[in-house]
C-alpha cells in the first residue's frame, strides 16, 4: 500500500509545467491525472500545439484530459475515480465547478500576494503598478475567482529593473517550493480569510494596452517591464520601442522631444521625466538603433522623435 500523497493536477502554461515537474520529482507525491487546456493553433502557420503541461505529463506516462470545460461529460467522474488527496491548480484558466471542488481540497498557486491582483494578469499588474514586492499565494479554491482562504504566502522584493520574464521565472521557482510546503503541511495550516476591502481585480492584457503617449516616464517604463514579449510598447503610429532605461522621473519636457544622444541610444523627454531608448522599429520595418533611426530622418536634439 503506497503512502504517497495522491494528486490530480490542473494547469496549462510554463509556470504550471514547472510546478507539475516538482510534484512528479517529489518522492512522496503521486500525480495520477493531469487536466490541461486543449491544443491550440500557434504562430502564423497555426500549428496545433499542445500545452507544456500536456507534453510533460505524457513524457511521464501520466493520463491527460483536455476539456473545453470542466463541466464536460465524464470530467467529474474521471477526477473522482483518481481518488485524489488534493487537487492542485496553477494557471489552468477555468473556474472549478462545485462538484469538483467537493472531491478533495483544491489548492491554487496564484502568482500574487492575495487579495491583491485576483484575475488573469497578476504578474504584469504588479510591474505596471511599480510594486516593491510580488509573491505567490497558495489558497483553498471556492466557486469565486481567487477568493478562497489563504494557506501560505511567499514574497519576493522586485528589483527596479526587473522585467516580466525574469519575475515570472522567480515566482515560478517560489511557487514550486510553496506547492510542496503547502501540501506537506496542509493539516497544520490554519486557512486565513481574505480581506475583501483590500481586494483588487486585474483583467486580461489586450494588445492596445501597449500603446504609450510619452506622458509619464515612470508609467511608460513600467509598461515596458510588464509587457515584455507581448504586447510590447508602441506609439499610436505603430512604432515599437525596446531597450528602455528610466533616466529620471520628475523633470517636465515636451513629449517625444529628443533631449540627447548616448552612443547608439536616444534620450527622449516626457511630460514628466525622461527615457533612454536603445531600439526603434517603425511599423512594417526592421528594428534599428535609435540613433540610426534619427540619423536616417535627419532628427536632431530638440526635434520630436515621432
mmCIF file of C-alpha atoms in Angstrom:
data_model
loop_
_atom_site.group_PDB
_atom_site.id
_atom_site.type_symbol
_atom_site.label_atom_id
_atom_site.label_comp_id
_atom_site.label_asym_id
_atom_site.label_seq_id
_atom_site.Cartn_x
_atom_site.Cartn_y
_atom_site.Cartn_z
ATOM 1 C CA UNK A 1 0.000 0.000 0.000
ATOM 2 C CA UNK A 2 1.547 3.310 -1.107
ATOM 3 C CA UNK A 3 1.699 6.124 1.437
ATOM 4 C CA UNK A 4 2.299 8.724 -1.233
ATOM 5 C CA UNK A 5 0.023 11.766 -1.439
ATOM 6 C CA UNK A 6 -2.306 11.331 -4.414
ATOM 7 C CA UNK A 7 -2.564 14.397 -6.661
ATOM 8 C CA UNK A 8 -4.803 15.417 -9.556
ATOM 9 C CA UNK A 9 -3.129 18.362 -11.281
ATOM 10 C CA UNK A 10 -4.642 21.141 -13.423
ATOM 11 C CA UNK A 11 -2.578 23.722 -15.307
ATOM 12 C CA UNK A 12 -1.508 24.912 -18.746
ATOM 13 C CA UNK A 13 1.486 27.253 -19.347
ATOM 14 C CA UNK A 14 5.202 27.062 -18.476
ATOM 15 C CA UNK A 15 4.596 28.242 -14.880
ATOM 16 C CA UNK A 16 2.227 25.303 -14.363
ATOM 17 C CA UNK A 17 4.614 22.880 -16.081
ATOM 18 C CA UNK A 18 7.416 23.683 -13.620
ATOM 19 C CA UNK A 19 5.112 23.090 -10.649
ATOM 20 C CA UNK A 20 3.978 19.768 -12.142
ATOM 21 C CA UNK A 21 7.611 18.744 -12.652
ATOM 22 C CA UNK A 22 8.304 19.486 -8.971
ATOM 23 C CA UNK A 23 5.382 17.267 -7.921
ATOM 24 C CA UNK A 24 6.463 14.446 -10.256
ATOM 25 C CA UNK A 25 10.020 14.511 -8.882
ATOM 26 C CA UNK A 26 8.896 14.555 -5.220
ATOM 27 C CA UNK A 27 9.260 11.072 -3.693
ATOM 28 C CA UNK A 28 6.175 11.497 -1.512
ATOM 29 C CA UNK A 29 3.791 12.641 -4.305
ATOM 30 C CA UNK A 30 1.886 10.576 -6.880
ATOM 31 C CA UNK A 31 0.343 12.533 -9.776
ATOM 32 C CA UNK A 32 -2.107 10.141 -11.423
ATOM 33 C CA UNK A 33 -4.165 12.516 -13.605
ATOM 34 C CA UNK A 34 -3.478 15.833 -15.340
ATOM 35 C CA UNK A 35 -6.052 18.218 -16.813
ATOM 36 C CA UNK A 36 -4.984 20.993 -19.174
ATOM 37 C CA UNK A 37 -6.408 23.198 -21.910
ATOM 38 C CA UNK A 38 -6.978 21.793 -25.431
ATOM 39 C CA UNK A 39 -4.160 22.013 -28.000
ATOM 40 C CA UNK A 40 -4.183 25.444 -29.690
ATOM 41 C CA UNK A 41 -3.018 26.722 -33.088
ATOM 42 C CA UNK A 42 0.233 28.670 -32.648
ATOM 43 C CA UNK A 43 2.136 31.077 -34.897
ATOM 44 C CA UNK A 44 1.429 32.302 -38.396
ATOM 45 C CA UNK A 45 1.078 28.763 -39.738
ATOM 46 C CA UNK A 46 -1.418 27.940 -36.955
ATOM 47 C CA UNK A 47 0.374 24.721 -35.999
ATOM 48 C CA UNK A 48 -1.725 22.783 -33.481
ATOM 49 C CA UNK A 49 0.443 22.808 -30.350
ATOM 50 C CA UNK A 50 -0.042 21.002 -27.019
ATOM 51 C CA UNK A 51 0.259 22.934 -23.733
ATOM 52 C CA UNK A 52 3.618 22.496 -21.920
ATOM 53 C CA UNK A 53 1.827 20.652 -19.106
ATOM 54 C CA UNK A 54 0.499 18.010 -21.521
ATOM 55 C CA UNK A 55 3.935 17.384 -23.016
ATOM 56 C CA UNK A 56 5.484 16.854 -19.576
ATOM 57 C CA UNK A 57 2.660 14.623 -18.345
ATOM 58 C CA UNK A 58 2.867 12.381 -21.417
ATOM 59 C CA UNK A 59 6.657 12.137 -21.054
ATOM 60 C CA UNK A 60 5.974 10.744 -17.585
ATOM 61 C CA UNK A 61 3.155 8.418 -18.717
ATOM 62 C CA UNK A 62 0.505 10.318 -16.768
ATOM 63 C CA UNK A 63 -3.068 10.308 -18.093
ATOM 64 C CA UNK A 64 -4.053 13.670 -19.635
ATOM 65 C CA UNK A 65 -7.543 15.123 -20.173
ATOM 66 C CA UNK A 66 -8.131 18.336 -22.162
ATOM 67 C CA UNK A 67 -11.703 19.520 -21.579
ATOM 68 C CA UNK A 68 -13.059 22.743 -23.052
ATOM 69 C CA UNK A 69 -14.967 23.000 -19.782
ATOM 70 C CA UNK A 70 -14.698 21.057 -16.555
ATOM 71 C CA UNK A 71 -18.463 20.565 -16.759
ATOM 72 C CA UNK A 72 -17.931 18.426 -19.920
ATOM 73 C CA UNK A 73 -19.267 14.889 -19.718
ATOM 74 C CA UNK A 74 -17.006 12.472 -17.872
ATOM 75 C CA UNK A 75 -14.695 15.050 -16.220
ATOM 76 C CA UNK A 76 -16.166 14.821 -12.729
ATOM 77 C CA UNK A 77 -16.187 11.005 -12.924
ATOM 78 C CA UNK A 78 -12.542 10.833 -14.083
ATOM 79 C CA UNK A 79 -11.316 13.106 -11.277
ATOM 80 C CA UNK A 80 -13.415 11.283 -8.671
ATOM 81 C CA UNK A 81 -12.072 7.913 -9.890
ATOM 82 C CA UNK A 82 -8.483 9.136 -9.381
ATOM 83 C CA UNK A 83 -9.375 9.427 -5.668
ATOM 84 C CA UNK A 84 -7.004 12.361 -5.025
ATOM 85 C CA UNK A 85 -5.915 13.600 -1.617
ATOM 86 C CA UNK A 86 -5.536 17.052 -3.198
ATOM 87 C CA UNK A 87 -6.348 18.771 -6.483
ATOM 88 C CA UNK A 88 -3.534 21.219 -7.311
ATOM 89 C CA UNK A 89 -4.326 24.055 -9.746
ATOM 90 C CA UNK A 90 -1.890 26.522 -11.365
ATOM 91 C CA UNK A 91 -2.800 28.896 -14.210
ATOM 92 C CA UNK A 92 -5.448 26.498 -15.507
ATOM 93 C CA UNK A 93 -7.729 29.162 -16.972
ATOM 94 C CA UNK A 94 -11.065 27.790 -15.764
ATOM 95 C CA UNK A 95 -13.085 28.172 -12.572
ATOM 96 C CA UNK A 96 -13.769 24.825 -10.907
ATOM 97 C CA UNK A 97 -17.440 23.818 -10.512
ATOM 98 C CA UNK A 98 -18.704 22.934 -7.026
ATOM 99 C CA UNK A 99 -18.960 19.184 -7.672
ATOM 100 C CA UNK A 100 -15.211 19.048 -8.413
ATOM 101 C CA UNK A 101 -14.339 21.372 -5.513
ATOM 102 C CA UNK A 102 -16.107 18.873 -3.241
ATOM 103 C CA UNK A 103 -13.980 15.871 -4.321
ATOM 104 C CA UNK A 104 -10.867 16.892 -2.355
ATOM 105 C CA UNK A 105 -9.189 20.085 -1.070
ATOM 106 C CA UNK A 106 -8.399 22.175 -4.165
ATOM 107 C CA UNK A 107 -5.221 24.249 -3.795
ATOM 108 C CA UNK A 108 -4.450 27.051 -6.244
ATOM 109 C CA UNK A 109 -0.965 28.557 -6.715
ATOM 110 C CA UNK A 110 -1.681 32.171 -7.637
ATOM 111 C CA UNK A 111 1.169 34.474 -8.688
ATOM 112 C CA UNK A 112 0.382 37.440 -6.462
ATOM 113 C CA UNK A 113 0.039 38.359 -2.805
ATOM 114 C CA UNK A 114 -3.696 37.896 -2.391
ATOM 115 C CA UNK A 115 -6.155 39.596 -2.053
ATOM 116 C CA UNK A 116 -4.184 41.909 -4.359
ATOM 117 C CA UNK A 117 -4.455 41.111 -8.087
ATOM 118 C CA UNK A 118 -7.116 38.461 -8.381
ATOM 119 C CA UNK A 119 -7.663 37.556 -12.021
ATOM 120 C CA UNK A 120 -5.794 36.944 -15.241
ATOM 121 C CA UNK A 121 -2.612 39.072 -15.213
ATOM 122 C CA UNK A 122 -1.288 39.453 -11.645
ATOM 123 C CA UNK A 123 2.422 39.499 -12.509
ATOM 124 C CA UNK A 124 2.008 42.154 -15.220
ATOM 125 C CA UNK A 125 -0.175 44.204 -12.862
ATOM 126 C CA UNK A 126 2.476 44.132 -10.170
ATOM 127 C CA UNK A 127 5.034 45.572 -12.612
ATOM 128 C CA UNK A 128 2.596 48.107 -14.088
ATOM 129 C CA UNK A 129 1.993 49.482 -10.609
ATOM 130 C CA UNK A 130 5.715 49.604 -9.814
ATOM 131 C CA UNK A 131 5.168 47.428 -6.747
ATOM 132 C CA UNK A 132 8.062 46.908 -4.342
ATOM 133 C CA UNK A 133 7.240 43.237 -3.961
ATOM 134 C CA UNK A 134 5.340 40.400 -5.543
ATOM 135 C CA UNK A 135 4.834 36.820 -4.477
ATOM 136 C CA UNK A 136 2.895 33.580 -4.708
ATOM 137 C CA UNK A 137 -0.138 32.595 -2.621
ATOM 138 C CA UNK A 138 -1.373 29.067 -2.037
ATOM 139 C CA UNK A 139 -5.091 29.228 -1.406
ATOM 140 C CA UNK A 140 -8.092 26.971 -0.966
ATOM 141 C CA UNK A 141 -10.321 27.242 -4.009
ATOM 142 C CA UNK A 142 -14.015 28.046 -3.917
ATOM 143 C CA UNK A 143 -16.523 29.000 -6.595
ATOM 144 C CA UNK A 144 -15.355 32.645 -6.845
ATOM 145 C CA UNK A 145 -12.326 33.949 -8.760
ATOM 146 C CA UNK A 146 -9.274 33.796 -6.439
ATOM 147 C CA UNK A 147 -11.474 34.496 -3.403
ATOM 148 C CA UNK A 148 -10.697 31.422 -1.270
ATOM 149 C CA UNK A 149 -8.904 31.245 2.069
ATOM 150 C CA UNK A 150 -5.144 31.854 2.080
ATOM 151 C CA UNK A 151 -2.927 28.939 3.139
ATOM 152 C CA UNK A 152 0.634 30.246 2.700
ATOM 153 C CA UNK A 153 2.347 33.220 1.029
ATOM 154 C CA UNK A 154 5.932 33.633 -0.152
ATOM 155 C CA UNK A 155 7.057 37.181 -1.008
ATOM 156 C CA UNK A 156 9.765 38.492 -3.335
ATOM 157 C CA UNK A 157 11.252 42.016 -3.474
ATOM 158 C CA UNK A 158 11.274 43.160 -7.125
ATOM 159 C CA UNK A 159 14.464 44.867 -8.396
ATOM 160 C CA UNK A 160 13.572 48.165 -10.113
ATOM 161 C CA UNK A 161 14.915 46.993 -13.491
ATOM 162 C CA UNK A 162 13.374 43.501 -13.413
ATOM 163 C CA UNK A 163 11.064 42.687 -16.312
ATOM 164 C CA UNK A 164 8.214 40.216 -16.794
ATOM 165 C CA UNK A 165 10.118 37.091 -17.863
ATOM 166 C CA UNK A 166 12.666 37.293 -15.026
ATOM 167 C CA UNK A 167 9.973 37.999 -12.426
ATOM 168 C CA UNK A 168 7.838 35.148 -13.754
ATOM 169 C CA UNK A 169 10.807 32.784 -13.512
ATOM 170 C CA UNK A 170 11.452 33.849 -9.906
ATOM 171 C CA UNK A 171 7.793 33.403 -8.965
ATOM 172 C CA UNK A 172 7.763 30.001 -10.679
ATOM 173 C CA UNK A 173 10.689 28.834 -8.533
ATOM 174 C CA UNK A 174 8.900 30.164 -5.437
ATOM 175 C CA UNK A 175 5.610 28.520 -6.478
ATOM 176 C CA UNK A 176 7.308 25.127 -6.841
ATOM 177 C CA UNK A 177 8.677 25.301 -3.293
ATOM 178 C CA UNK A 178 5.401 26.637 -1.926
ATOM 179 C CA UNK A 179 3.397 23.805 -3.518
ATOM 180 C CA UNK A 180 5.377 21.150 -1.671
ATOM 181 C CA UNK A 181 5.304 23.153 1.570
ATOM 182 C CA UNK A 182 1.531 23.638 1.468
ATOM 183 C CA UNK A 183 0.688 20.029 0.576
ATOM 184 C CA UNK A 184 3.105 18.530 3.116
ATOM 185 C CA UNK A 185 1.974 20.859 5.927
ATOM 186 C CA UNK A 186 -1.687 21.134 4.922
ATOM 187 C CA UNK A 187 -3.109 19.546 8.058
ATOM 188 C CA UNK A 188 -1.189 22.014 10.273
ATOM 189 C CA UNK A 189 -2.125 25.184 8.340
ATOM 190 C CA UNK A 190 -4.976 27.383 9.553
ATOM 191 C CA UNK A 191 -6.618 28.942 6.457
ATOM 192 C CA UNK A 192 -6.973 32.732 6.670
ATOM 193 C CA UNK A 193 -9.909 34.639 5.174
ATOM 194 C CA UNK A 194 -9.003 37.244 2.553
ATOM 195 C CA UNK A 195 -9.673 40.884 3.418
ATOM 196 C CA UNK A 196 -12.312 41.796 0.838
ATOM 197 C CA UNK A 197 -11.732 45.523 1.460
ATOM 198 C CA UNK A 198 -8.201 45.153 0.038
ATOM 199 C CA UNK A 199 -9.180 43.036 -2.984
ATOM 200 C CA UNK A 200 -8.201 44.194 -6.465
ATOM 201 C CA UNK A 201 -9.045 42.541 -9.766
ATOM 202 C CA UNK A 202 -6.807 42.570 -12.850
ATOM 203 C CA UNK A 203 -8.015 41.953 -16.380
ATOM 204 C CA UNK A 204 -6.595 40.043 -19.296
ATOM 205 C CA UNK A 205 -3.957 42.091 -21.165
ATOM 206 C CA UNK A 206 -5.043 43.423 -24.586
ATOM 207 C CA UNK A 207 -2.702 44.454 -27.403
ATOM 208 C CA UNK A 208 -3.959 48.063 -27.155
ATOM 209 C CA UNK A 209 -2.628 48.234 -23.564
ATOM 210 C CA UNK A 210 0.886 48.544 -25.003
ATOM 211 C CA UNK A 211 0.270 51.964 -26.601
ATOM 212 C CA UNK A 212 2.225 54.835 -24.997
ATOM 213 C CA UNK A 213 1.969 58.625 -25.336
ATOM 214 C CA UNK A 214 5.171 59.998 -23.676
ATOM 215 C CA UNK A 215 3.231 61.500 -20.796
ATOM 216 C CA UNK A 216 4.908 59.944 -17.739
ATOM 217 C CA UNK A 217 8.332 58.265 -17.969
ATOM 218 C CA UNK A 218 7.762 56.017 -14.945
ATOM 219 C CA UNK A 219 4.466 54.585 -16.212
ATOM 220 C CA UNK A 220 5.986 54.000 -19.680
ATOM 221 C CA UNK A 221 8.989 52.235 -18.149
ATOM 222 C CA UNK A 222 6.670 50.054 -16.059
ATOM 223 C CA UNK A 223 4.684 49.148 -19.195
ATOM 224 C CA UNK A 224 7.977 48.204 -20.850
ATOM 225 C CA UNK A 225 8.757 45.916 -17.903
ATOM 226 C CA UNK A 226 5.266 44.405 -17.718
ATOM 227 C CA UNK A 227 4.646 43.864 -21.432
ATOM 228 C CA UNK A 228 7.936 42.138 -22.287
ATOM 229 C CA UNK A 229 7.365 39.707 -25.148
ATOM 230 C CA UNK A 230 3.743 40.763 -25.754
ATOM 231 C CA UNK A 231 2.231 43.208 -26.467
ATOM 232 C CA UNK A 232 5.410 45.290 -26.044
ATOM 233 C CA UNK A 233 5.189 49.107 -26.133
ATOM 234 C CA UNK A 234 4.473 51.222 -29.197
ATOM 235 C CA UNK A 235 3.275 54.644 -30.353
ATOM 236 C CA UNK A 236 -0.094 55.290 -31.982
ATOM 237 C CA UNK A 237 1.579 55.155 -35.434
ATOM 238 C CA UNK A 238 2.804 51.606 -34.744
ATOM 239 C CA UNK A 239 6.453 52.424 -33.982
ATOM 240 C CA UNK A 240 7.760 49.915 -31.409
ATOM 241 C CA UNK A 241 10.307 50.751 -28.696
ATOM 242 C CA UNK A 242 12.754 48.428 -26.954
ATOM 243 C CA UNK A 243 15.747 48.613 -24.640
ATOM 244 C CA UNK A 244 14.371 51.305 -22.309
ATOM 245 C CA UNK A 245 16.128 52.816 -19.302
ATOM 246 C CA UNK A 246 14.472 55.232 -16.898
ATOM 247 C CA UNK A 247 16.759 58.307 -16.931
ATOM 248 C CA UNK A 248 14.829 60.474 -14.485
ATOM 249 C CA UNK A 249 11.306 60.697 -13.102
ATOM 250 C CA UNK A 250 10.245 64.308 -12.492
ATOM 251 C CA UNK A 251 11.580 66.982 -14.896
ATOM 252 C CA UNK A 252 8.956 68.273 -17.361
ATOM 253 C CA UNK A 253 9.811 68.096 -21.071
ATOM 254 C CA UNK A 254 7.960 68.323 -24.339
ATOM 255 C CA UNK A 255 6.573 64.837 -25.052
ATOM 256 C CA UNK A 256 8.717 62.915 -27.604
ATOM 257 C CA UNK A 257 11.437 65.621 -27.645
ATOM 258 C CA UNK A 258 14.979 64.366 -28.325
ATOM 259 C CA UNK A 259 16.999 65.601 -25.345
ATOM 260 C CA UNK A 260 20.347 63.946 -26.071
ATOM 261 C CA UNK A 261 22.157 61.119 -27.831
ATOM 262 C CA UNK A 262 24.070 58.487 -25.824
ATOM 263 C CA UNK A 263 26.199 56.350 -28.170
ATOM 264 C CA UNK A 264 23.597 54.453 -30.259
ATOM 265 C CA UNK A 265 20.704 55.356 -27.943
ATOM 266 C CA UNK A 266 18.474 58.421 -27.728
ATOM 267 C CA UNK A 267 17.204 60.167 -24.594
ATOM 268 C CA UNK A 268 13.609 61.257 -25.091
ATOM 269 C CA UNK A 269 11.549 63.579 -22.903
ATOM 270 C CA UNK A 270 8.074 63.049 -21.482
ATOM 271 C CA UNK A 271 5.636 65.485 -19.866
ATOM 272 C CA UNK A 272 7.189 64.120 -16.691
ATOM 273 C CA UNK A 273 10.662 62.530 -16.734
ATOM 274 C CA UNK A 274 12.870 61.089 -19.489
ATOM 275 C CA UNK A 275 13.728 57.715 -21.012
ATOM 276 C CA UNK A 276 16.730 56.317 -22.839
ATOM 277 C CA UNK A 277 15.607 54.233 -25.824
ATOM 278 C CA UNK A 278 18.032 51.775 -27.468
ATOM 279 C CA UNK A 279 15.907 50.446 -30.317
ATOM 280 C CA UNK A 280 13.045 51.640 -32.532
ATOM 281 C CA UNK A 281 11.051 49.669 -35.059
ATOM 282 C CA UNK A 282 8.790 51.650 -37.410
ATOM 283 C CA UNK A 283 5.607 49.843 -38.476
ATOM 284 C CA UNK A 284 6.335 47.066 -41.016
ATOM 285 C CA UNK A 285 10.099 47.708 -40.901
ATOM 286 C CA UNK A 286 13.089 46.094 -39.195
ATOM 287 C CA UNK A 287 14.260 47.191 -35.749
ATOM 288 C CA UNK A 288 17.248 49.572 -35.693
ATOM 289 C CA UNK A 289 19.256 51.526 -33.150
ATOM 290 C CA UNK A 290 17.511 54.718 -32.077
ATOM 291 C CA UNK A 291 20.441 56.806 -33.277
ATOM 292 C CA UNK A 292 20.362 55.190 -36.741
ATOM 293 C CA UNK A 293 16.621 55.892 -36.876
ATOM 294 C CA UNK A 294 17.224 59.584 -36.068
ATOM 295 C CA UNK A 295 20.194 59.985 -38.430
ATOM 296 C CA UNK A 296 18.178 58.434 -41.272
ATOM 297 C CA UNK A 297 15.464 61.032 -40.759
ATOM 298 C CA UNK A 298 17.751 63.997 -40.060
ATOM 299 C CA UNK A 299 16.462 64.331 -36.491
ATOM 300 C CA UNK A 300 18.498 66.393 -34.002
ATOM 301 C CA UNK A 301 18.303 67.399 -30.328
ATOM 302 C CA UNK A 302 15.126 69.442 -29.834
ATOM 303 C CA UNK A 303 13.191 67.616 -32.581
ATOM 304 C CA UNK A 304 10.280 65.270 -31.774
ATOM 305 C CA UNK A 305 11.325 61.646 -32.303
ATOM 306 C CA UNK A 306 7.943 60.851 -33.906
#
